[in-house]
XYZ file of C-alpha atoms in Angstrom:
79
model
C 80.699 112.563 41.923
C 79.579 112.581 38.274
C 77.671 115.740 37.700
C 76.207 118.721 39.880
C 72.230 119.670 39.196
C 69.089 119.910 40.496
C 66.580 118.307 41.994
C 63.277 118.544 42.194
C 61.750 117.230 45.657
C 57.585 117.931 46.232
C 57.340 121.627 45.272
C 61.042 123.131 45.706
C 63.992 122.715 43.647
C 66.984 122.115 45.202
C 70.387 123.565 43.188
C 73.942 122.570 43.317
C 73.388 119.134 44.235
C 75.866 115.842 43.310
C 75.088 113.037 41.228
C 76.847 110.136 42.847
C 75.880 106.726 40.662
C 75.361 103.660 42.391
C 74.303 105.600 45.783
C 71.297 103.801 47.069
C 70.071 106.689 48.926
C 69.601 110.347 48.117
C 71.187 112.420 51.059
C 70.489 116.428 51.656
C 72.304 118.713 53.576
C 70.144 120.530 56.056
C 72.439 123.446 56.788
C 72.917 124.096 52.600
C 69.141 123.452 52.195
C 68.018 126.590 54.830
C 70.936 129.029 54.019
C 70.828 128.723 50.060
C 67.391 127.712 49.126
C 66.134 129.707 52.178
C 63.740 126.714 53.264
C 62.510 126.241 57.057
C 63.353 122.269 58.227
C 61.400 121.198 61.136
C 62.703 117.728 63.089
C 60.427 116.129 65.422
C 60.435 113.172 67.310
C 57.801 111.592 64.528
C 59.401 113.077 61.382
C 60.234 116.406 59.250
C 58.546 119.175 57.598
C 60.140 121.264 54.728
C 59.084 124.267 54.150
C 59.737 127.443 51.564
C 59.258 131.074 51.989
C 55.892 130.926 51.207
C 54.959 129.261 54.311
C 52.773 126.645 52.851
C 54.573 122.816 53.662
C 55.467 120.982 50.650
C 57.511 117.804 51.678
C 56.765 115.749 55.054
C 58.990 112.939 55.897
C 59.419 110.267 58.358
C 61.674 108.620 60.567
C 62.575 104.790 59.595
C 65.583 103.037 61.662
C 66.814 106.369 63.097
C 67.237 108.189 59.534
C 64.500 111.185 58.506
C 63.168 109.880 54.593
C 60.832 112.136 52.209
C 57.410 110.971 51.273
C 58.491 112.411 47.639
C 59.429 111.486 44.480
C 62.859 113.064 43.360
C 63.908 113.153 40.051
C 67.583 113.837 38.938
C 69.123 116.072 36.664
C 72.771 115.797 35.620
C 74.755 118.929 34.147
């Protein structure tokens, strides 16, 4: 791990998150994702759904060879 920042994935920002170069995927943790950034994570059998407090969904995602991916653009930020 090089760095801890944020991330910023449709319309949330997600804090405390590690910068690991050369990682060629970005990974989330669910459980850290609902209890500190207080977002609701829906898993179906055809993908996800992210969603804040404000109730309005702001990332859906996807299931590809058994893993859930974002239909989002992330962009890093290293502290």
């Amino acid at each position: 791990i090089k760095g801890i920042g944020s991330v910023s994935v449709g319309g949330i920002t997600l804090n405390t998150v590690a910068y690991v170069p050369g990682l060629s995927v970005n990974m989330m943790s669910v459980h850290s994702a609902s209890r500190n950034g207080g977002l609701k994570i829906t898993f179906t059998s055809k993908g996800v759904k992210i969603v804040p407090k404000s109730g309005k969904p702001v990332v859906n995602g996807f299931i590809k060879n058994g893993l859930y991916l974002l239909n989002t653009n992330s962009r890093k930020e290293k502290s």
